[in-house]
Short mmCIF file of C-alpha atoms in Angstrom, two decimals:
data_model
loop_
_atom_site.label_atom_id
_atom_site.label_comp_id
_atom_site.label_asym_id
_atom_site.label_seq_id
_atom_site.Cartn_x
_atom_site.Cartn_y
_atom_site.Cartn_z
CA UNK A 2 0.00 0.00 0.00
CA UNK A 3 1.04 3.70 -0.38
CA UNK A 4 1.68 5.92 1.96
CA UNK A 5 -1.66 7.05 3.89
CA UNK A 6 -2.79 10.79 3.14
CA UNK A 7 -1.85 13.46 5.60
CA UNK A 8 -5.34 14.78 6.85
CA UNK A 9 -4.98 17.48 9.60
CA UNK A 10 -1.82 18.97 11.52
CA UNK A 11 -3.20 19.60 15.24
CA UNK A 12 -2.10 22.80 16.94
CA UNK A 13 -2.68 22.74 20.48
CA UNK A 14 -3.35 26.37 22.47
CA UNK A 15 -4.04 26.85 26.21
CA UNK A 16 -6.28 29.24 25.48
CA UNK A 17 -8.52 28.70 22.34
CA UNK A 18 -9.60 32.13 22.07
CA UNK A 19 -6.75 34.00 22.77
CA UNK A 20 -4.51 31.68 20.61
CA UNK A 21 -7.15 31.44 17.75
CA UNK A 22 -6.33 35.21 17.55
CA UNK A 23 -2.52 35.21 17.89
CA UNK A 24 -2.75 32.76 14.94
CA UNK A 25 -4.97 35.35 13.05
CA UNK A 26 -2.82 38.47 13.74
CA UNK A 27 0.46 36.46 12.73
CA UNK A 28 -1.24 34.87 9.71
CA UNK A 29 -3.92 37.29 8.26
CA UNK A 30 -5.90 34.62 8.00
CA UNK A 31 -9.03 33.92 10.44
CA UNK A 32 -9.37 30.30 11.65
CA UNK A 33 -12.62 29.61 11.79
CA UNK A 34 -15.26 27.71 14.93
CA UNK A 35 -15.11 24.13 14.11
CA UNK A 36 -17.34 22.49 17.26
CA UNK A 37 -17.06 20.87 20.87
CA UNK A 38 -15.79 17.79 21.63
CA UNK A 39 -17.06 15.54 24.42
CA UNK A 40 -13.94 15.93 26.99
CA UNK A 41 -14.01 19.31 27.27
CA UNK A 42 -12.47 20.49 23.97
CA UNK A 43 -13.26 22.57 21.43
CA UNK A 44 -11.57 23.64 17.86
CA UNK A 45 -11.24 26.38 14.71
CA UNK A 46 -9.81 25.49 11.39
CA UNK A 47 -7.86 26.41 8.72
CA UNK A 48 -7.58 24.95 5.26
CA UNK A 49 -4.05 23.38 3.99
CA UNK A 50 -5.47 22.40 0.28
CA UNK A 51 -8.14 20.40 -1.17
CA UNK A 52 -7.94 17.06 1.31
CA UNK A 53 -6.18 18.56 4.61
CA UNK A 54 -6.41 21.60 7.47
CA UNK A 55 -4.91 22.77 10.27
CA UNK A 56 -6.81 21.89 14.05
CA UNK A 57 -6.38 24.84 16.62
CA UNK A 58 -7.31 23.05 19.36
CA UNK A 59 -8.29 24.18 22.92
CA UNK A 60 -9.89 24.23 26.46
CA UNK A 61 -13.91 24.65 25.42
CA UNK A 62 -14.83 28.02 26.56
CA UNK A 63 -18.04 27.10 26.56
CA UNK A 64 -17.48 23.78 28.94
CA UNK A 65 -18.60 23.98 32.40
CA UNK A 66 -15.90 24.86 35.41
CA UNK A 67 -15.25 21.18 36.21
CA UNK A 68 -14.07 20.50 32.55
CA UNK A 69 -10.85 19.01 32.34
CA UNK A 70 -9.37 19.22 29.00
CA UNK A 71 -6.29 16.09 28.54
CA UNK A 72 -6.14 16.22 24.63
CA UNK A 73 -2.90 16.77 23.65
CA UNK A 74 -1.57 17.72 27.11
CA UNK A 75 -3.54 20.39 27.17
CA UNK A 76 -3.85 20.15 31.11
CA UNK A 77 -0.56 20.57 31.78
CA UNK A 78 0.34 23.05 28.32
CA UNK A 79 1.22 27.06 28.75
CA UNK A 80 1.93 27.60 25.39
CA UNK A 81 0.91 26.90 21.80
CA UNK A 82 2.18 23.99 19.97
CA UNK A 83 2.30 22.14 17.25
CA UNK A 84 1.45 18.66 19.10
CA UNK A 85 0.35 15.82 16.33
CA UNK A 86 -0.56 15.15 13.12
CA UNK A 87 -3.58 12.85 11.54
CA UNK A 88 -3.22 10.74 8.33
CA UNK A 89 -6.40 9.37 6.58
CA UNK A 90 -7.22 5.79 5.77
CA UNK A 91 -10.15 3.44 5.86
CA UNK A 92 -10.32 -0.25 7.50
CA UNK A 93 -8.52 0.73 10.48
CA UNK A 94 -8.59 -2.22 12.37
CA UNK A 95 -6.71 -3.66 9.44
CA UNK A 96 -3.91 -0.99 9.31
CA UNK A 97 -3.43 -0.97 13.23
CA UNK A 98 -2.89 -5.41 13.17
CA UNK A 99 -0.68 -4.59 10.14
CA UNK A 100 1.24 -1.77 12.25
CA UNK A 101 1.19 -4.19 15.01
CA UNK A 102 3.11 -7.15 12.83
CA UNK A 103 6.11 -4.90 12.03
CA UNK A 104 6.55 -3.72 15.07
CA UNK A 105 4.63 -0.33 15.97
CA UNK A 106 1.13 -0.01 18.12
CA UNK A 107 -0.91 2.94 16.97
CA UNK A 108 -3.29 1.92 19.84
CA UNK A 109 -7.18 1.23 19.63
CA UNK A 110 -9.75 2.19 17.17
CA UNK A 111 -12.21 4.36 18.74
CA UNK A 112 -15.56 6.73 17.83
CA UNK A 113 -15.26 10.47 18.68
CA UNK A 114 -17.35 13.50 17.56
CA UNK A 115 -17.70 16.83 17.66
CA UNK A 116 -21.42 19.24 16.85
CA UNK A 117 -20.49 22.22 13.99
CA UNK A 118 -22.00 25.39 15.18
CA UNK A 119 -24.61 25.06 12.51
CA UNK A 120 -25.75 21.77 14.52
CA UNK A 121 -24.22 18.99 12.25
CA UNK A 122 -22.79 16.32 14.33
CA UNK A 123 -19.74 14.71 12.76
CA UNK A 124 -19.03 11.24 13.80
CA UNK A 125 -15.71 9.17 13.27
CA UNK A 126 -13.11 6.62 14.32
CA UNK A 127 -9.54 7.31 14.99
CA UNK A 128 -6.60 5.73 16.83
CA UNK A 129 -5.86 6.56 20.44
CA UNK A 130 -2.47 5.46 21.86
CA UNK A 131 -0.98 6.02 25.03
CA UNK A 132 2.47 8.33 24.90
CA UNK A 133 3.77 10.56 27.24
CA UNK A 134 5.57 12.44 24.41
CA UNK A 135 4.10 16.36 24.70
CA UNK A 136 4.83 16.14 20.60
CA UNK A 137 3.97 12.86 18.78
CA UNK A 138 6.14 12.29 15.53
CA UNK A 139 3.93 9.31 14.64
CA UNK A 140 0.26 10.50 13.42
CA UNK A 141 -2.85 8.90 13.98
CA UNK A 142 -4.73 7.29 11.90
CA UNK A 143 -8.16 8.80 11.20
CA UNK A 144 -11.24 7.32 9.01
CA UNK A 145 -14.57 10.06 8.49
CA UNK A 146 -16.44 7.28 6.90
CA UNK A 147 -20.28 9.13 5.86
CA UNK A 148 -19.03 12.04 7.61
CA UNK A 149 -18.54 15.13 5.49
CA UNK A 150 -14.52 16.22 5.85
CA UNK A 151 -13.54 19.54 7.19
CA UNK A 152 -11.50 20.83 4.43
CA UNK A 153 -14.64 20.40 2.31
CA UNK A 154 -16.74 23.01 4.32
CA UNK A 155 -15.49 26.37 2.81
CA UNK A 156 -12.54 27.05 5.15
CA UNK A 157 -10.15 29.89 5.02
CA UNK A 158 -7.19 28.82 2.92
CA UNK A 159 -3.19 28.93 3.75
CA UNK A 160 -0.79 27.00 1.90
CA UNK A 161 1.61 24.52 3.34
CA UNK A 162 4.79 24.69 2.04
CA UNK A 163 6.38 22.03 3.96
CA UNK A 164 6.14 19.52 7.28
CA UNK A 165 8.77 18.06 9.08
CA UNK A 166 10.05 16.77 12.04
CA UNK A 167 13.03 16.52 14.13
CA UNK A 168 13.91 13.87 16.98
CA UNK A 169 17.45 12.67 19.06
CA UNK A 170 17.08 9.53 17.22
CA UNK A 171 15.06 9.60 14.01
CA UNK A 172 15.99 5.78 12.62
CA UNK A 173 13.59 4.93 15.10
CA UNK A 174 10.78 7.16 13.86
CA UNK A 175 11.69 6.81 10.36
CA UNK A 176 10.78 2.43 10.94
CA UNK A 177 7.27 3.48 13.31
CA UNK A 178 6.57 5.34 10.57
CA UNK A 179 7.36 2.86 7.93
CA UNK A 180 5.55 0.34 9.95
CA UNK A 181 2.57 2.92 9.86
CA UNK A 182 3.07 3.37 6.14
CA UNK A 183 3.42 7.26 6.88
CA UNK A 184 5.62 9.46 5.24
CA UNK A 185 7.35 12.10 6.93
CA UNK A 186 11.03 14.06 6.86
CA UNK A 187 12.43 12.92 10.16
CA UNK A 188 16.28 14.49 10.98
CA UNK A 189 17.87 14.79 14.17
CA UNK A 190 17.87 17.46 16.61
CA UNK A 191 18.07 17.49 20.02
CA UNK A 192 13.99 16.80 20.98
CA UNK A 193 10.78 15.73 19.32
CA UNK A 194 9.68 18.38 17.13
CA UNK A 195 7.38 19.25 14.51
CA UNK A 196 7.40 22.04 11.73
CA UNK A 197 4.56 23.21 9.49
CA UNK A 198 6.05 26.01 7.07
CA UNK A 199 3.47 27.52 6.19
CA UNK A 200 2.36 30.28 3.02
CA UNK A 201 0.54 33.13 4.49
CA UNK A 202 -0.93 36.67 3.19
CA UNK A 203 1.80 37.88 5.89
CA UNK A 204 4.95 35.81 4.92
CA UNK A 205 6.00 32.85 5.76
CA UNK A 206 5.11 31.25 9.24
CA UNK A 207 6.29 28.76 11.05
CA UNK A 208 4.57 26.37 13.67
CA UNK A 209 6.40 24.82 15.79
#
């Protein structure tokens, strides 16, 4: 099989508001509401093409005051980051046992959903694995079925010039990934990181 299709690039803020806006202002481009998520959660996005789209993912300001947002480490996170990525695929049960065989666990399949603002509730499966990493290198793996996809609802457009990462000892991302069947740049550096370069109306940008 071919590599799986990159589908969203998550961006993880402590604030949602405020760092919906700091993304705007360094941009010039204005993310826009996506929905809750059960947990506590909520998101805006920001088209990267025809099939993908950058997550800005937050603390719910609409959630009640015993919400307690984990996503992404956002309990513990005081500043934005650019914390995971998501590559599309269907029969995910059968990519995680293949994952499995050559060595990598991309963790259980399981439902989530979120409600759009204009009441549609979107409903699909992704993987969920365990790491204590604050910045995964490996994506999920994430299947919409009958759901419509994000970057096909209109959203604000930037272009992503490039997306990269950088770890202590990349040989052993570059073979999760291959056992994934994910393609990524991995080089070293001296801690997991991720880059999204990306084309703005104000310059480049860079998420790290």
């Amino acid at each position: 099989m071919t590599h799986l299709e990159l589908d969203h690039l998550v961006y993880a803020v402590p604030d949602l508001l405020a760092g919906v806006e700091e993304f705007a202002e360094r941009t010039g481009v204005q993310p826009v509401p996506g929905g809750s998520h059960p947990g506590g959660t909520a998101n805006h996005l920001v088209g990267l093409g025809p099939g993908a789209y950058l997550e800005i993912i937050g603390p719910d300001p609409a959630a009640g005051p015993g919400a307690r947002p984990r996503a992404f480490g956002l309990e513990t996170l005081t500043e934005p980051r650019l914390t995971a990525w998501a590559v599309r695929g269907d029969d995910l049960e059968a990519r995680v046992r293949r994952a499995r065989e050559r060595g990598y666990d991309p963790g259980k399949v399981e439902p989530l959903s979120r409600v759009r603002p204009d009441g549609v509730r979107l409903d699909w499966v992704l993987t969920r694995r365990d790491d204590p990493e604050a910045v995964r290198l490996v994506p999920f793996l994430i299947d919409w079925g009958d759901a419509p996809h994000p970057a096909a609802s209109g959203l604000p457009q930037l272009g992503l010039v490039s997306f990269t990462a950088s770890h202590p000892d990349p040989e052993s991302v570059r073979a999760d990934l291959a056992a994934l069947e994910a393609g990524l740049e991995v080089t070293e550096g001296p801690e997991p990181a991720l880059r999204a370069h990306l084309d703005t109306p104000r310059g480049p940008v860079t998420l790290t």
